[in-house]
PDB file of N, CA, C and O in Angstrom:
ATOM      1  N   MET A   1    -231.511 -18.032-268.120  1.00 56.00           N
ATOM      2  CA  MET A   1    -232.062 -16.731-267.885  1.00 56.00           C
ATOM      3  C   MET A   1    -233.384 -16.874-268.528  1.00 56.00           C
ATOM      4  O   MET A   1    -233.689 -17.263-269.981  1.00 56.00           O
ATOM      5  N   SER A   2    -234.295 -16.296-267.713  1.00 60.00           N
ATOM      6  CA  SER A   2    -235.686 -16.538-268.149  1.00 60.00           C
ATOM      7  C   SER A   2    -236.044 -15.083-269.466  1.00 60.00           C
ATOM      8  O   SER A   2    -235.404 -14.480-268.999  1.00 60.00           O
ATOM      9  N   ILE A   3    -237.339 -15.350-269.669  1.00 60.00           N
ATOM     10  CA  ILE A   3    -237.832 -14.636-270.598  1.00 60.00           C
ATOM     11  C   ILE A   3    -237.867 -13.337-270.097  1.00 60.00           C
ATOM     12  O   ILE A   3    -237.335 -12.483-270.724  1.00 60.00           O
ATOM     13  N   PRO A   4    -238.512 -12.993-269.178  1.00 57.00           N
ATOM     14  CA  PRO A   4    -238.653 -11.642-267.996  1.00 57.00           C
ATOM     15  C   PRO A   4    -237.328 -11.051-268.117  1.00 57.00           C
ATOM     16  O   PRO A   4    -237.027  -9.718-268.226  1.00 57.00           O
ATOM     17  N   ASP A   5    -236.422 -12.020-267.768  1.00 59.00           N
ATOM     18  CA  ASP A   5    -234.854 -11.345-267.420  1.00 59.00           C
ATOM     19  C   ASP A   5    -234.324 -10.706-268.616  1.00 59.00           C
ATOM     20  O   ASP A   5    -233.890  -9.651-268.490  1.00 59.00           O
ATOM     21  N   ARG A   6    -234.380 -11.465-269.669  1.00 56.00           N
ATOM     22  CA  ARG A   6    -234.015 -11.187-271.250  1.00 56.00           C
ATOM     23  C   ARG A   6    -234.452 -10.081-271.570  1.00 56.00           C
ATOM     24  O   ARG A   6    -234.107  -9.223-272.150  1.00 56.00           O
ATOM     25  N   LEU A   7    -236.050  -9.650-271.377  1.00 52.00           N
ATOM     26  CA  LEU A   7    -236.729  -8.611-271.729  1.00 52.00           C
ATOM     27  C   LEU A   7    -235.925  -7.759-270.867  1.00 52.00           C
ATOM     28  O   LEU A   7    -236.059  -6.751-271.657  1.00 52.00           O
ATOM     29  N   GLU A   8    -235.941  -7.677-269.592  1.00 58.00           N
ATOM     30  CA  GLU A   8    -235.612  -6.596-268.919  1.00 58.00           C
ATOM     31  C   GLU A   8    -234.252  -6.094-269.507  1.00 58.00           C
ATOM     32  O   GLU A   8    -233.577  -4.870-269.259  1.00 58.00           O
ATOM     33  N   THR A   9    -233.317  -7.005-269.905  1.00 55.00           N
ATOM     34  CA  THR A   9    -231.823  -6.590-270.025  1.00 55.00           C
ATOM     35  C   THR A   9    -232.027  -6.033-271.286  1.00 55.00           C
ATOM     36  O   THR A   9    -231.448  -5.287-271.729  1.00 55.00           O
ATOM     37  N   SER A  10    -232.662  -6.623-272.287  1.00 53.00           N
ATOM     38  CA  SER A  10    -232.732  -6.010-273.633  1.00 53.00           C
ATOM     39  C   SER A  10    -233.351  -4.233-273.741  1.00 53.00           C
ATOM     40  O   SER A  10    -232.819  -3.459-274.337  1.00 53.00           O
ATOM     41  N   ILE A  11    -234.199  -4.454-272.792  1.00 54.00           N
ATOM     42  CA  ILE A  11    -234.936  -2.579-272.490  1.00 54.00           C
ATOM     43  C   ILE A  11    -233.707  -1.738-271.930  1.00 54.00           C
ATOM     44  O   ILE A  11    -233.806  -0.865-272.409  1.00 54.00           O
ATOM     45  N   TYR A  12    -233.091  -2.556-271.020  1.00 50.00           N
ATOM     46  CA  TYR A  12    -231.870  -1.851-270.368  1.00 50.00           C
ATOM     47  C   TYR A  12    -230.888  -1.397-271.822  1.00 50.00           C
ATOM     48  O   TYR A  12    -230.566  -0.021-271.407  1.00 50.00           O
ATOM     49  N   LEU A  13    -230.873  -2.336-271.944  1.00 51.00           N
ATOM     50  CA  LEU A  13    -229.524  -2.151-273.330  1.00 51.00           C
ATOM     51  C   LEU A  13    -230.161  -1.132-274.519  1.00 51.00           C
ATOM     52  O   LEU A  13    -229.389  -0.127-274.467  1.00 51.00           O
ATOM     53  N   SER A  14    -231.431  -1.171-274.723  1.00 50.00           N
ATOM     54  CA  SER A  14    -231.757  -0.597-275.705  1.00 50.00           C
ATOM     55  C   SER A  14    -231.818   1.183-275.371  1.00 50.00           C
ATOM     56  O   SER A  14    -231.804   2.077-275.895  1.00 50.00           O
ATOM     57  N   LYS A  15    -232.431   1.362-274.001  1.00 50.00           N
ATOM     58  CA  LYS A  15    -232.513   2.593-273.131  1.00 50.00           C
ATOM     59  C   LYS A  15    -231.000   2.967-273.185  1.00 50.00           C
ATOM     60  O   LYS A  15    -230.751   4.437-273.365  1.00 50.00           O
ATOM     61  N   ARG A  16    -230.145   2.336-272.950  1.00 53.00           N
ATOM     62  CA  ARG A  16    -228.719   2.972-272.918  1.00 53.00           C
ATOM     63  C   ARG A  16    -228.120   3.328-274.241  1.00 53.00           C
ATOM     64  O   ARG A  16    -227.556   4.500-274.361  1.00 53.00           O
ATOM     65  N   GLN A  17    -228.618   2.624-275.412  1.00 55.00           N
ATOM     66  CA  GLN A  17    -228.122   3.111-276.729  1.00 55.00           C
ATOM     67  C   GLN A  17    -228.596   4.210-277.241  1.00 55.00           C
ATOM     68  O   GLN A  17    -228.294   4.816-278.163  1.00 55.00           O
ATOM     69  N   PHE A  18    -230.156   4.101-276.771  1.00 54.00           N
ATOM     70  CA  PHE A  18    -231.043   5.189-277.462  1.00 54.00           C
ATOM     71  C   PHE A  18    -231.736   5.843-276.434  1.00 54.00           C
ATOM     72  O   PHE A  18    -232.764   5.537-276.131  1.00 54.00           O
ATOM     73  N   PRO A  19    -231.154   6.951-275.552  1.00 55.00           N
ATOM     74  CA  PRO A  19    -232.111   7.558-275.087  1.00 55.00           C
ATOM     75  C   PRO A  19    -232.840   8.140-274.872  1.00 55.00           C
ATOM     76  O   PRO A  19    -233.045   8.583-276.381  1.00 55.00           O
ATOM     77  N   ASP A  20    -233.775   8.292-274.246  1.00 56.00           N
ATOM     78  CA  ASP A  20    -235.205   9.139-274.630  1.00 56.00           C
ATOM     79  C   ASP A  20    -234.819  10.369-274.915  1.00 56.00           C
ATOM     80  O   ASP A  20    -235.806  11.083-275.727  1.00 56.00           O
ATOM     81  N   THR A  21    -234.044  11.249-274.202  1.00 57.00           N
ATOM     82  CA  THR A  21    -233.608  12.778-274.639  1.00 57.00           C
ATOM     83  C   THR A  21    -232.503  12.564-275.446  1.00 57.00           C
ATOM     84  O   THR A  21    -231.552  11.741-274.785  1.00 57.00           O
ATOM     85  N   MET A  22    -232.211  13.727-276.178  1.00 55.00           N
ATOM     86  CA  MET A  22    -230.904  13.688-276.954  1.00 55.00           C
ATOM     87  C   MET A  22    -229.980  14.612-276.158  1.00 55.00           C
ATOM     88  O   MET A  22    -230.448  15.326-275.561  1.00 55.00           O
ATOM     89  N   THR A  23    -228.676  14.272-276.468  1.00 55.00           N
ATOM     90  CA  THR A  23    -227.782  15.216-275.692  1.00 55.00           C
ATOM     91  C   THR A  23    -227.865  16.399-276.251  1.00 55.00           C
ATOM     92  O   THR A  23    -228.344  16.609-277.237  1.00 55.00           O
ATOM     93  N   PRO A  24    -226.866  17.368-275.737  1.00 63.00           N
ATOM     94  CA  PRO A  24    -226.965  18.674-275.899  1.00 63.00           C
ATOM     95  C   PRO A  24    -226.304  19.289-277.639  1.00 63.00           C
ATOM     96  O   PRO A  24    -226.780  19.827-278.244  1.00 63.00           O
ATOM     97  N   ARG A  25    -226.006  17.965-277.946  1.00 71.00           N
ATOM     98  CA  ARG A  25    -225.376  18.262-279.543  1.00 71.00           C
ATOM     99  C   ARG A  25    -226.384  18.204-280.778  1.00 71.00           C
ATOM    100  O   ARG A  25    -227.461  18.131-280.085  1.00 71.00           O
ATOM    101  N   GLN A  26    -226.213  18.963-281.656  1.00 67.00           N
ATOM    102  CA  GLN A  26    -227.108  19.740-282.264  1.00 67.00           C
ATOM    103  C   GLN A  26    -227.511  18.041-283.190  1.00 67.00           C
ATOM    104  O   GLN A  26    -226.693  17.318-283.974  1.00 67.00           O
ATOM    105  N   ARG A  27    -228.719  18.169-283.556  1.00 83.00           N
ATOM    106  CA  ARG A  27    -229.504  17.131-284.501  1.00 83.00           C
ATOM    107  C   ARG A  27    -228.930  17.062-285.959  1.00 83.00           C
ATOM    108  O   ARG A  27    -229.066  18.897-286.168  1.00 83.00           O
ATOM    109  N   PRO A  28    -228.707  16.533-286.610  1.00 86.00           N
ATOM    110  CA  PRO A  28    -227.934  16.700-288.131  1.00 86.00           C
ATOM    111  C   PRO A  28    -229.238  17.756-288.822  1.00 86.00           C
ATOM    112  O   PRO A  28    -229.049  18.598-289.635  1.00 86.00           O
ATOM    113  N   ILE A  29    -230.756  17.130-288.653  1.00 89.00           N
ATOM    114  CA  ILE A  29    -231.474  18.095-289.168  1.00 89.00           C
ATOM    115  C   ILE A  29    -231.488  19.540-288.773  1.00 89.00           C
ATOM    116  O   ILE A  29    -231.684  20.534-289.542  1.00 89.00           O
ATOM    117  N   GLN A  30    -231.390  19.819-287.679  1.00 88.00           N
ATOM    118  CA  GLN A  30    -231.268  21.098-287.229  1.00 88.00           C
ATOM    119  C   GLN A  30    -230.208  21.975-287.405  1.00 88.00           C
ATOM    120  O   GLN A  30    -229.688  22.912-288.140  1.00 88.00           O
ATOM    121  N   LYS A  31    -228.793  21.011-287.907  1.00 86.00           N
ATOM    122  CA  LYS A  31    -227.853  21.651-288.621  1.00 86.00           C
ATOM    123  C   LYS A  31    -227.976  21.985-289.925  1.00 86.00           C
ATOM    124  O   LYS A  31    -227.667  23.252-290.416  1.00 86.00           O
ATOM    125  N   LEU A  32    -228.678  21.327-290.751  1.00 88.00           N
ATOM    126  CA  LEU A  32    -229.112  21.427-292.138  1.00 88.00           C
ATOM    127  C   LEU A  32    -229.885  22.517-292.537  1.00 88.00           C
ATOM    128  O   LEU A  32    -229.613  23.410-292.770  1.00 88.00           O
ATOM    129  N   ALA A  33    -230.676  22.430-291.554  1.00 90.00           N
ATOM    130  CA  ALA A  33    -231.530  23.786-291.467  1.00 90.00           C
ATOM    131  C   ALA A  33    -231.074  25.190-291.162  1.00 90.00           C
ATOM    132  O   ALA A  33    -231.311  26.368-291.960  1.00 90.00           O
ATOM    133  N   ALA A  34    -230.165  25.571-290.347  1.00 89.00           N
ATOM    134  CA  ALA A  34    -229.326  26.102-289.656  1.00 89.00           C
ATOM    135  C   ALA A  34    -228.548  26.678-290.861  1.00 89.00           C
ATOM    136  O   ALA A  34    -228.313  27.937-291.312  1.00 89.00           O
ATOM    137  N   SER A  35    -227.809  25.662-291.009  1.00 89.00           N
ATOM    138  CA  SER A  35    -226.758  26.181-292.467  1.00 89.00           C
ATOM    139  C   SER A  35    -227.557  26.589-293.643  1.00 89.00           C
ATOM    140  O   SER A  35    -227.003  27.864-294.301  1.00 89.00           O
ATOM    141  N   VAL A  36    -228.499  25.935-294.312  1.00 89.00           N
ATOM    142  CA  VAL A  36    -229.385  26.588-295.747  1.00 89.00           C
ATOM    143  C   VAL A  36    -229.875  27.572-295.040  1.00 89.00           C
ATOM    144  O   VAL A  36    -230.160  28.839-296.085  1.00 89.00           O
ATOM    145  N   SER A  37    -230.418  28.213-294.025  1.00 92.00           N
ATOM    146  CA  SER A  37    -230.940  29.320-293.731  1.00 92.00           C
ATOM    147  C   SER A  37    -230.188  30.560-293.641  1.00 92.00           C
ATOM    148  O   SER A  37    -230.522  31.572-293.995  1.00 92.00           O
ATOM    149  N   GLN A  38    -228.921  29.924-293.792  1.00 94.00           N
ATOM    150  CA  GLN A  38    -228.122  31.502-293.729  1.00 94.00           C
ATOM    151  C   GLN A  38    -227.605  31.446-295.162  1.00 94.00           C
ATOM    152  O   GLN A  38    -226.860  32.650-295.594  1.00 94.00           O
ATOM    153  N   CYS A  39    -228.163  30.945-296.282  1.00 95.00           N
ATOM    154  CA  CYS A  39    -227.767  30.999-297.739  1.00 95.00           C
ATOM    155  C   CYS A  39    -229.074  31.444-298.249  1.00 95.00           C
ATOM    156  O   CYS A  39    -229.119  30.853-299.550  1.00 95.00           O
ATOM    157  N   SER A  40    -230.098  32.042-297.976  1.00 94.00           N
ATOM    158  CA  SER A  40    -231.336  32.082-298.444  1.00 94.00           C
ATOM    159  C   SER A  40    -230.924  33.235-299.978  1.00 94.00           C
ATOM    160  O   SER A  40    -231.469  32.870-301.080  1.00 94.00           O
ATOM    161  N   ALA A  41    -230.000  34.078-300.084  1.00 96.00           N
ATOM    162  CA  ALA A  41    -229.622  34.880-301.130  1.00 96.00           C
ATOM    163  C   ALA A  41    -229.395  33.660-302.186  1.00 96.00           C
ATOM    164  O   ALA A  41    -229.852  34.059-303.692  1.00 96.00           O
ATOM    165  N   GLU A  42    -228.287  32.942-301.867  1.00 96.00           N
ATOM    166  CA  GLU A  42    -227.552  31.833-302.672  1.00 96.00           C
ATOM    167  C   GLU A  42    -228.913  31.125-303.454  1.00 96.00           C
ATOM    168  O   GLU A  42    -228.763  30.514-304.637  1.00 96.00           O
ATOM    169  N   ALA A  43    -229.644  30.791-302.324  1.00 95.00           N
ATOM    170  CA  ALA A  43    -230.560  29.787-302.639  1.00 95.00           C
ATOM    171  C   ALA A  43    -231.772  30.315-303.701  1.00 95.00           C
ATOM    172  O   ALA A  43    -231.902  29.464-304.680  1.00 95.00           O
ATOM    173  N   ALA A  44    -232.119  31.269-303.513  1.00 96.00           N
ATOM    174  CA  ALA A  44    -232.911  32.288-304.241  1.00 96.00           C
ATOM    175  C   ALA A  44    -232.308  32.491-305.503  1.00 96.00           C
ATOM    176  O   ALA A  44    -233.038  32.233-306.725  1.00 96.00           O
ATOM    177  N   ILE A  45    -231.433  32.985-305.664  1.00 97.00           N
ATOM    178  CA  ILE A  45    -230.750  33.192-306.995  1.00 97.00           C
ATOM    179  C   ILE A  45    -230.487  31.753-307.420  1.00 97.00           C
ATOM    180  O   ILE A  45    -230.580  31.661-309.241  1.00 97.00           O
ATOM    181  N   TYR A  46    -230.184  30.721-307.160  1.00 96.00           N
ATOM    182  CA  TYR A  46    -230.054  29.254-307.974  1.00 96.00           C
ATOM    183  C   TYR A  46    -231.450  29.292-308.152  1.00 96.00           C
ATOM    184  O   TYR A  46    -231.679  28.576-309.223  1.00 96.00           O
ATOM    185  N   GLY A  47    -232.269  29.246-307.570  1.00 95.00           N
ATOM    186  CA  GLY A  47    -233.531  28.523-307.810  1.00 95.00           C
ATOM    187  C   GLY A  47    -234.501  29.339-309.109  1.00 95.00           C
ATOM    188  O   GLY A  47    -234.798  28.675-309.685  1.00 95.00           O
ATOM    189  N   LYS A  48    -233.919  30.588-309.189  1.00 96.00           N
ATOM    190  CA  LYS A  48    -234.278  31.732-310.238  1.00 96.00           C
ATOM    191  C   LYS A  48    -233.754  31.169-311.729  1.00 96.00           C
ATOM    192  O   LYS A  48    -234.623  31.314-312.392  1.00 96.00           O
ATOM    193  N   CYS A  49    -232.482  30.648-311.452  1.00 95.00           N
ATOM    194  CA  CYS A  49    -232.024  30.147-312.683  1.00 95.00           C
ATOM    195  C   CYS A  49    -232.583  28.970-312.964  1.00 95.00           C
ATOM    196  O   CYS A  49    -232.934  28.708-314.194  1.00 95.00           O
ATOM    197  N   ILE A  50    -233.018  28.166-312.276  1.00 94.00           N
ATOM    198  CA  ILE A  50    -233.561  26.404-312.764  1.00 94.00           C
ATOM    199  C   ILE A  50    -234.789  27.144-313.173  1.00 94.00           C
ATOM    200  O   ILE A  50    -235.255  26.452-314.078  1.00 94.00           O
ATOM    201  N   VAL A  51    -235.697  27.464-312.312  1.00 94.00           N
ATOM    202  CA  VAL A  51    -236.974  28.123-312.896  1.00 94.00           C
ATOM    203  C   VAL A  51    -237.077  28.865-313.988  1.00 94.00           C
ATOM    204  O   VAL A  51    -237.848  29.046-314.820  1.00 94.00           O
ATOM    205  N   ALA A  52    -236.445  29.593-314.567  1.00 95.00           N
ATOM    206  CA  ALA A  52    -236.206  30.256-315.777  1.00 95.00           C
ATOM    207  C   ALA A  52    -236.830  29.760-316.899  1.00 95.00           C
ATOM    208  O   ALA A  52    -237.299  30.025-317.711  1.00 95.00           O
ATOM    209  N   ASP A  53    -236.126  28.167-317.200  1.00 91.00           N
ATOM    210  CA  ASP A  53    -236.480  27.732-318.138  1.00 91.00           C
ATOM    211  C   ASP A  53    -236.230  26.315-317.772  1.00 91.00           C
ATOM    212  O   ASP A  53    -235.344  25.643-318.299  1.00 91.00           O
ATOM    213  N   TYR A  54    -237.492  26.049-316.990  1.00 85.00           N
ATOM    214  CA  TYR A  54    -237.501  24.771-316.377  1.00 85.00           C
ATOM    215  C   TYR A  54    -237.858  23.602-317.157  1.00 85.00           C
ATOM    216  O   TYR A  54    -237.396  22.257-316.895  1.00 85.00           O
ATOM    217  N   ASN A  55    -238.198  23.980-318.360  1.00 92.00           N
ATOM    218  CA  ASN A  55    -238.747  22.653-319.195  1.00 92.00           C
ATOM    219  C   ASN A  55    -237.236  22.252-319.800  1.00 92.00           C
ATOM    220  O   ASN A  55    -237.340  21.195-320.754  1.00 92.00           O
ATOM    221  N   SER A  56    -236.005  22.972-319.879  1.00 91.00           N
ATOM    222  CA  SER A  56    -234.889  22.580-320.277  1.00 91.00           C
ATOM    223  C   SER A  56    -233.972  22.571-319.321  1.00 91.00           C
ATOM    224  O   SER A  56    -232.560  22.695-319.769  1.00 91.00           O
ATOM    225  N   VAL A  57    -234.232  21.652-318.215  1.00 89.00           N
ATOM    226  CA  VAL A  57    -233.059  21.636-317.150  1.00 89.00           C
ATOM    227  C   VAL A  57    -232.365  20.517-317.418  1.00 89.00           C
ATOM    228  O   VAL A  57    -232.660  19.387-318.320  1.00 89.00           O
ATOM    229  N   HIS A  58    -231.058  21.030-317.498  1.00 91.00           N
ATOM    230  CA  HIS A  58    -229.780  20.021-317.821  1.00 91.00           C
ATOM    231  C   HIS A  58    -228.602  19.973-317.046  1.00 91.00           C
ATOM    232  O   HIS A  58    -228.635  21.051-316.333  1.00 91.00           O
ATOM    233  N   LYS A  59    -227.838  18.924-316.978  1.00 92.00           N
ATOM    234  CA  LYS A  59    -226.672  18.929-316.159  1.00 92.00           C
ATOM    235  C   LYS A  59    -225.735  19.802-316.689  1.00 92.00           C
ATOM    236  O   LYS A  59    -225.806  20.571-317.456  1.00 92.00           O
ATOM    237  N   ASP A  60    -225.218  21.144-315.289  1.00 92.00           N
ATOM    238  CA  ASP A  60    -224.519  22.217-315.531  1.00 92.00           C
ATOM    239  C   ASP A  60    -225.231  23.335-316.004  1.00 92.00           C
ATOM    240  O   ASP A  60    -224.483  24.304-316.572  1.00 92.00           O
ATOM    241  N   LYS A  61    -226.549  23.230-315.933  1.00 93.00           N
ATOM    242  CA  LYS A  61    -226.987  24.201-316.383  1.00 93.00           C
ATOM    243  C   LYS A  61    -227.143  25.771-315.656  1.00 93.00           C
ATOM    244  O   LYS A  61    -226.613  26.624-316.210  1.00 93.00           O
ATOM    245  N   CYS A  62    -226.859  25.596-314.254  1.00 95.00           N
ATOM    246  CA  CYS A  62    -226.981  26.961-313.465  1.00 95.00           C
ATOM    247  C   CYS A  62    -225.463  26.247-312.563  1.00 95.00           C
ATOM    248  O   CYS A  62    -225.761  26.388-311.415  1.00 95.00           O
ATOM    249  N   ALA A  63    -224.604  26.087-312.959  1.00 96.00           N
ATOM    250  CA  ALA A  63    -223.325  25.562-312.219  1.00 96.00           C
ATOM    251  C   ALA A  63    -222.676  26.782-311.557  1.00 96.00           C
ATOM    252  O   ALA A  63    -222.366  26.147-310.329  1.00 96.00           O
ATOM    253  N   THR A  64    -222.792  27.562-312.054  1.00 97.00           N
ATOM    254  CA  THR A  64    -221.774  28.860-311.216  1.00 97.00           C
ATOM    255  C   THR A  64    -222.761  29.313-310.072  1.00 97.00           C
ATOM    256  O   THR A  64    -222.251  29.369-308.892  1.00 97.00           O
ATOM    257  N   GLU A  65    -224.110  29.099-310.260  1.00 97.00           N
ATOM    258  CA  GLU A  65    -224.926  29.808-308.959  1.00 97.00           C
ATOM    259  C   GLU A  65    -225.076  28.478-307.929  1.00 97.00           C
ATOM    260  O   GLU A  65    -225.171  28.643-306.924  1.00 97.00           O
ATOM    261  N   PHE A  66    -225.043  27.167-308.569  1.00 96.00           N
ATOM    262  CA  PHE A  66    -225.152  26.034-307.568  1.00 96.00           C
ATOM    263  C   PHE A  66    -223.748  25.901-306.583  1.00 96.00           C
ATOM    264  O   PHE A  66    -223.784  25.927-305.676  1.00 96.00           O
ATOM    265  N   LEU A  67    -222.738  26.484-307.399  1.00 97.00           N
ATOM    266  CA  LEU A  67    -221.431  26.264-307.019  1.00 97.00           C
ATOM    267  C   LEU A  67    -221.322  27.490-305.592  1.00 97.00           C
ATOM    268  O   LEU A  67    -220.782  27.036-304.577  1.00 97.00           O
ATOM    269  N   LYS A  68    -221.944  28.462-306.129  1.00 97.00           N
ATOM    270  CA  LYS A  68    -221.793  29.796-304.919  1.00 97.00           C
ATOM    271  C   LYS A  68    -222.907  29.291-303.626  1.00 97.00           C
ATOM    272  O   LYS A  68    -222.463  29.624-302.397  1.00 97.00           O
ATOM    273  N   PHE A  69    -223.793  28.611-303.907  1.00 96.00           N
ATOM    274  CA  PHE A  69    -224.993  27.952-303.068  1.00 96.00           C
ATOM    275  C   PHE A  69    -223.990  26.933-302.362  1.00 96.00           C
ATOM    276  O   PHE A  69    -224.291  27.131-301.166  1.00 96.00           O
ATOM    277  N   LYS A  70    -223.884  26.002-302.769  1.00 95.00           N
ATOM    278  CA  LYS A  70    -222.907  25.220-302.116  1.00 95.00           C
ATOM    279  C   LYS A  70    -221.770  25.643-301.308  1.00 95.00           C
ATOM    280  O   LYS A  70    -221.719  24.799-300.009  1.00 95.00           O
ATOM    281  N   ASP A  71    -220.971  26.550-301.446  1.00 97.00           N
ATOM    282  CA  ASP A  71    -219.809  27.258-300.843  1.00 97.00           C
ATOM    283  C   ASP A  71    -220.338  27.981-299.757  1.00 97.00           C
ATOM    284  O   ASP A  71    -220.030  27.647-298.802  1.00 97.00           O
ATOM    285  N   CYS A  72    -221.562  28.468-299.687  1.00 96.00           N
ATOM    286  CA  CYS A  72    -222.094  28.953-298.753  1.00 96.00           C
ATOM    287  C   CYS A  72    -222.670  28.052-297.518  1.00 96.00           C
ATOM    288  O   CYS A  72    -222.233  28.389-296.716  1.00 96.00           O
ATOM    289  N   PHE A  73    -223.231  27.108-298.205  1.00 94.00           N
ATOM    290  CA  PHE A  73    -223.678  26.167-297.358  1.00 94.00           C
ATOM    291  C   PHE A  73    -222.622  25.232-296.446  1.00 94.00           C
ATOM    292  O   PHE A  73    -222.228  25.355-295.063  1.00 94.00           O
ATOM    293  N   LEU A  74    -221.497  25.000-297.178  1.00 94.00           N
ATOM    294  CA  LEU A  74    -220.448  24.526-296.731  1.00 94.00           C
ATOM    295  C   LEU A  74    -219.766  25.502-295.685  1.00 94.00           C
ATOM    296  O   LEU A  74    -219.369  25.130-294.187  1.00 94.00           O
ATOM    297  N   LYS A  75    -219.613  26.531-295.803  1.00 94.00           N
ATOM    298  CA  LYS A  75    -218.805  27.532-294.876  1.00 94.00           C
ATOM    299  C   LYS A  75    -220.246  27.763-293.617  1.00 94.00           C
ATOM    300  O   LYS A  75    -219.575  27.709-292.324  1.00 94.00           O
ATOM    301  N   ALA A  76    -221.160  27.346-293.952  1.00 92.00           N
ATOM    302  CA  ALA A  76    -222.172  28.150-293.133  1.00 92.00           C
ATOM    303  C   ALA A  76    -222.133  26.519-292.001  1.00 92.00           C
ATOM    304  O   ALA A  76    -222.618  26.767-290.750  1.00 92.00           O
ATOM    305  N   SER A  77    -222.197  25.268-292.630  1.00 88.00           N
ATOM    306  CA  SER A  77    -222.261  24.393-291.614  1.00 88.00           C
ATOM    307  C   SER A  77    -220.835  24.284-290.878  1.00 88.00           C
ATOM    308  O   SER A  77    -220.752  23.545-289.839  1.00 88.00           O
ATOM    309  N   LYS A  78    -219.781  24.601-291.573  1.00 88.00           N
ATOM    310  CA  LYS A  78    -218.523  24.631-290.502  1.00 88.00           C
ATOM    311  C   LYS A  78    -218.860  25.280-289.194  1.00 88.00           C
ATOM    312  O   LYS A  78    -218.349  25.170-288.193  1.00 88.00           O
ATOM    313  N   LYS A  79    -219.807  26.658-289.526  1.00 80.00           N
ATOM    314  CA  LYS A  79    -220.064  27.565-288.046  1.00 80.00           C
ATOM    315  C   LYS A  79    -220.769  27.004-287.601  1.00 80.00           C
ATOM    316  O   LYS A  79    -220.555  27.151-286.014  1.00 80.00           O
ATOM    317  N   THR A  80    -221.560  26.378-287.753  1.00 65.00           N
ATOM    318  CA  THR A  80    -222.783  25.573-286.732  1.00 65.00           C
ATOM    319  C   THR A  80    -222.003  23.918-285.805  1.00 65.00           C
ATOM    320  O   THR A  80    -222.966  23.984-285.409  1.00 65.00           O
ATOM    321  N   ARG A  81    -221.027  23.944-285.886  1.00 63.00           N
ATOM    322  CA  ARG A  81    -220.391  22.636-285.343  1.00 63.00           C
ATOM    323  C   ARG A  81    -220.634  23.036-283.856  1.00 63.00           C
ATOM    324  O   ARG A  81    -220.479  23.926-283.437  1.00 63.00           O
TER     325      ARG A  81
END
């Protein structure tokens, strides 16, 4: 097999594996954005808790607020499938 033939074969295979256009399925970043956008109230509450005393942030400082945000995100991500 000559070099041009190998090159054509590799280009063909790469286009097959990585097409120029995405399939209709949703990209992961779009799914993340859609899920997070449905939890803006929970995100704001968690953010306010962290910012309230940002000089002394430590593990589990705003655990309840974070868990509410996490639960909202997980529910929203299941809906966007």
